[in-house]
Short mmCIF file of C-alpha atoms in Angstrom, two decimals:
data_model
loop_
_atom_site.label_atom_id
_atom_site.label_comp_id
_atom_site.label_asym_id
_atom_site.label_seq_id
_atom_site.Cartn_x
_atom_site.Cartn_y
_atom_site.Cartn_z
CA MET A 1 58.90 18.50 101.62
CA ARG A 2 55.33 19.39 102.78
CA ALA A 3 56.68 19.97 106.32
CA LYS A 4 59.40 22.38 105.10
CA ARG A 5 56.67 24.27 103.06
CA CYS A 6 54.71 24.75 106.14
CA VAL A 7 57.37 25.91 108.19
CA ARG A 8 58.44 28.59 105.86
CA THR A 9 54.86 29.65 105.54
CA TRP A 10 54.16 29.88 109.08
CA LEU A 11 57.37 31.95 109.30
CA GLY A 12 56.46 34.20 106.47
CA LEU A 13 53.12 34.97 108.36
CA LEU A 14 54.68 35.66 111.63
CA LEU A 15 57.41 37.92 110.00
CA GLY A 16 54.52 39.91 108.42
CA MET A 17 52.57 40.06 111.47
CA THR A 18 55.68 41.66 113.19
CA VAL A 19 56.26 44.31 110.75
CA THR A 20 52.56 45.22 110.65
CA VAL A 21 52.55 45.54 114.39
CA LEU A 22 55.66 47.62 114.64
CA GLY A 23 54.34 49.96 112.01
CA ALA A 24 51.29 50.75 113.71
CA LEU A 25 53.33 51.85 116.79
CA THR A 26 53.50 55.51 117.65
CA PRO A 27 56.79 57.17 118.73
CA SER A 28 55.52 57.28 122.47
CA ALA A 29 54.30 53.83 122.38
CA LEU A 30 57.88 52.84 121.08
CA ALA A 31 59.56 55.16 123.83
CA ARG A 32 57.43 53.49 126.36
CA ALA A 33 58.59 49.77 124.95
CA ASN A 34 61.97 50.86 124.90
CA GLY A 35 62.14 52.00 128.56
CA PRO A 36 62.62 55.70 129.82
CA ALA A 37 64.69 58.10 128.00
CA PRO A 38 68.12 59.08 129.65
CA PRO A 39 67.59 62.36 131.32
CA THR A 40 68.65 65.53 129.78
CA PRO A 41 71.34 67.55 131.43
CA ALA A 42 69.85 70.61 133.04
CA GLY A 43 71.41 73.65 132.27
CA PRO A 44 71.83 76.66 134.74
CA PRO A 45 68.79 78.39 135.58
CA ALA A 46 68.13 81.72 133.75
CA SER A 47 68.61 84.80 136.24
CA ASP A 48 65.44 86.61 136.82
CA THR A 49 65.57 90.38 135.68
CA THR A 50 62.44 91.16 137.64
CA VAL A 51 62.95 94.36 139.62
CA THR A 52 60.23 95.50 142.18
CA PRO A 53 60.58 99.33 142.78
CA LEU A 54 60.86 98.83 146.78
CA ALA A 55 63.61 101.73 147.49
CA ARG A 56 62.12 103.97 149.93
CA LEU A 57 64.92 106.54 149.51
CA TRP A 58 67.90 107.51 147.39
CA PRO A 59 71.28 105.92 148.68
CA VAL A 60 72.91 109.26 149.28
CA GLY A 61 71.64 112.83 149.63
CA LEU A 62 67.91 113.96 148.91
CA ARG A 63 67.73 113.91 144.85
CA PRO A 64 71.34 113.57 143.87
CA SER A 65 72.47 114.33 140.44
CA VAL A 66 73.15 111.35 138.21
CA LEU A 67 76.47 111.90 136.56
CA ARG A 68 76.67 108.69 134.62
CA GLY A 69 73.57 106.36 133.96
CA TRP A 70 73.46 102.61 133.63
CA ASP A 71 74.92 101.44 130.32
CA PRO A 72 74.68 97.56 130.19
CA PRO A 73 77.52 95.85 128.16
CA THR A 74 76.73 93.92 125.42
CA THR A 75 78.50 90.80 126.39
CA PRO A 76 79.81 89.93 129.96
CA TYR A 77 83.31 91.11 129.36
CA ALA A 78 82.40 94.02 126.93
CA ARG A 79 82.71 97.98 127.92
CA GLY A 80 79.83 99.50 129.49
CA HIS A 81 78.73 100.99 133.13
CA ARG A 82 77.19 98.50 135.36
CA GLY A 83 75.47 100.88 137.64
CA VAL A 84 74.90 104.50 138.17
CA ASP A 85 77.16 107.42 139.57
CA LEU A 86 75.58 109.90 141.79
CA ALA A 87 77.13 113.33 142.98
CA ALA A 88 77.76 113.40 146.67
CA PRO A 89 80.42 115.18 148.73
CA PRO A 90 82.95 113.11 150.58
CA GLY A 91 81.96 112.13 153.90
CA ALA A 92 78.41 112.04 152.81
CA PRO A 93 76.27 109.45 154.53
CA VAL A 94 75.40 106.35 152.42
CA ARG A 95 72.22 104.70 153.38
CA SER A 96 70.72 101.28 152.67
CA VAL A 97 67.65 101.82 150.12
CA ALA A 98 65.59 99.31 151.43
CA ALA A 99 65.72 96.41 154.29
CA GLY A 100 68.15 93.62 153.96
CA ARG A 101 71.53 92.00 155.19
CA VAL A 102 75.06 93.04 154.68
CA SER A 103 76.69 90.36 152.52
CA PHE A 104 80.10 92.05 152.24
CA ALA A 105 81.63 95.10 153.83
CA GLY A 106 85.56 95.62 153.02
CA ARG A 107 87.96 96.67 150.54
CA VAL A 108 88.38 95.72 146.83
CA ALA A 109 91.17 96.79 144.99
CA GLY A 110 91.94 99.69 147.66
CA ARG A 111 88.45 100.81 147.45
CA GLY A 112 85.80 100.33 150.18
CA VAL A 113 82.75 98.54 149.21
CA VAL A 114 79.43 97.53 151.13
CA ALA A 115 76.93 95.01 149.46
CA VAL A 116 73.17 94.48 150.89
CA GLU A 117 71.14 91.55 149.95
CA LEU A 118 67.78 92.84 149.91
CA ALA A 119 64.98 91.25 151.80
CA GLY A 120 62.09 89.53 150.10
CA THR A 121 63.36 89.65 146.61
CA GLY A 122 63.45 85.89 145.83
CA THR A 123 66.19 83.38 145.29
CA PRO A 124 69.06 84.47 144.34
CA PRO A 125 68.09 87.78 146.06
CA LEU A 126 68.62 91.08 144.54
CA ARG A 127 72.10 92.68 145.96
CA THR A 128 72.79 96.40 145.73
CA THR A 129 76.68 97.62 146.07
CA PHE A 130 77.78 100.77 147.17
CA THR A 131 81.64 102.14 146.46
CA PRO A 132 83.68 104.01 147.57
CA VAL A 133 82.29 103.67 151.03
CA ARG A 134 84.07 103.45 154.35
CA ALA A 135 81.80 101.03 156.02
CA THR A 136 80.19 101.41 159.49
CA VAL A 137 78.26 98.09 159.37
CA ARG A 138 79.81 94.51 159.23
CA GLN A 139 79.04 91.26 157.18
CA GLY A 140 75.87 89.67 158.48
CA ASP A 141 74.44 93.10 159.87
CA GLU A 142 70.59 93.15 159.25
CA VAL A 143 69.75 96.62 158.07
CA ALA A 144 66.64 98.77 157.50
CA ALA A 145 65.51 101.15 154.95
CA GLY A 146 67.53 104.45 155.41
CA GLU A 147 70.07 102.81 157.75
CA VAL A 148 73.68 104.30 157.51
CA LEU A 149 76.02 101.88 156.05
CA GLY A 150 79.02 104.04 156.05
CA THR A 151 80.50 107.36 154.59
CA LEU A 152 81.55 108.13 151.04
CA GLU A 153 85.39 108.06 150.78
CA PRO A 154 87.03 111.11 148.93
CA GLY A 155 89.56 110.80 146.13
CA ASP A 156 87.85 108.17 143.82
CA ALA A 157 89.00 108.22 140.32
CA HIS A 158 86.03 106.50 138.88
CA CYS A 159 83.96 109.72 138.20
CA GLY A 160 86.71 112.33 138.06
CA THR A 161 84.96 113.85 140.98
CA SER A 162 83.50 112.94 144.13
CA CYS A 163 80.57 110.38 143.61
CA LEU A 164 78.85 107.29 144.91
CA HIS A 165 78.73 104.23 142.33
CA TRP A 166 75.66 102.32 143.05
CA GLY A 167 75.37 98.79 141.51
CA LEU A 168 72.45 96.13 141.42
CA ARG A 169 72.70 92.46 140.65
CA ARG A 170 70.75 89.40 140.79
CA ASP A 171 73.53 86.42 140.87
CA ARG A 172 75.68 87.50 137.86
CA THR A 173 73.24 89.61 136.06
CA TYR A 174 73.59 93.40 136.32
CA LEU A 175 70.74 95.29 136.57
CA ASN A 176 69.47 99.06 136.63
CA PRO A 177 69.70 100.34 140.34
CA LEU A 178 67.20 103.16 139.40
CA SER A 179 64.71 100.44 138.84
CA LEU A 180 64.78 99.95 142.54
CA LEU A 181 63.16 103.59 142.83
CA PRO A 182 59.46 104.15 142.80
CA PRO A 183 58.19 106.72 140.13
CA TRP A 184 57.36 109.07 142.85
CA LEU A 185 60.76 109.15 144.11
CA LEU A 186 62.65 108.86 141.06
CA HIS A 187 60.65 111.78 139.09
CA ARG A 188 60.19 113.98 142.14
CA GLY A 189 60.60 117.69 141.20
CA PRO A 190 62.48 119.93 143.21
CA SER A 191 61.15 121.52 146.61
CA ARG A 192 59.14 124.74 146.35
CA LEU A 193 58.47 127.53 149.10
CA LEU A 194 54.70 127.78 149.79
CA PRO A 195 53.31 131.07 150.87
CA LEU A 196 52.39 131.41 154.83
CA THR A 197 48.76 130.96 155.15
CA GLY A 198 46.47 133.61 156.53
CA ALA A 199 49.59 136.22 156.13
CA ARG A 200 48.67 139.67 155.11
CA ARG A 201 50.69 140.79 152.03
CA GLN A 202 51.51 144.48 151.67
CA PRO A 203 51.25 146.27 148.67
CA SER A 204 54.53 146.70 146.71
CA GLY A 205 56.30 150.02 147.59
CA SER A 206 53.69 150.97 150.35
CA PRO A 207 54.99 152.14 153.74
CA THR A 208 53.95 150.47 157.12
CA HIS A 209 52.43 152.69 159.52
CA LEU A 210 53.29 152.23 162.98
CA ARG A 211 50.72 152.83 165.58
#
């Protein structure tokens, strides 16, 4: 009987010590004791929406009118305007706004499309798109800022008049292409004629005497 009581006493002491030790362990210590946690599935990386104003010129004309601005949709499938429409006549040259590589040059749904991945804009790179354009470049061509990509095609119903649709994307995220333009180019005022220096102005209505 004495031996059985001793065994029960030692078992009780051992159980009490075990509970005390487990209660003192922190959650991190318990995690280490149980081994590494299973890896958490990684979701898709968030798209970078940073845009550096690296454009050196407008894609068409010197300072074209913006017929319709950028109106991002509230959801990926909602209505909106994923780019800007620039007024330009048919046959106008369409240029790359910055250096890059032509990632697409062809026709989509009957419209000519040229896409350029801009150099030095990260991974995935910024990609500008131009439509409707009759391309004079091919996929894989390296282009410089100001290099002609093609000519504006006539008869596009997107604007109701002749225009270039200019888009900008990083991966699947649409961005405002006007953000590529630096302030001095985006807000440049109209050209003004300056007076000729050193020219003598005749008073209004005074005759000019011949000698």
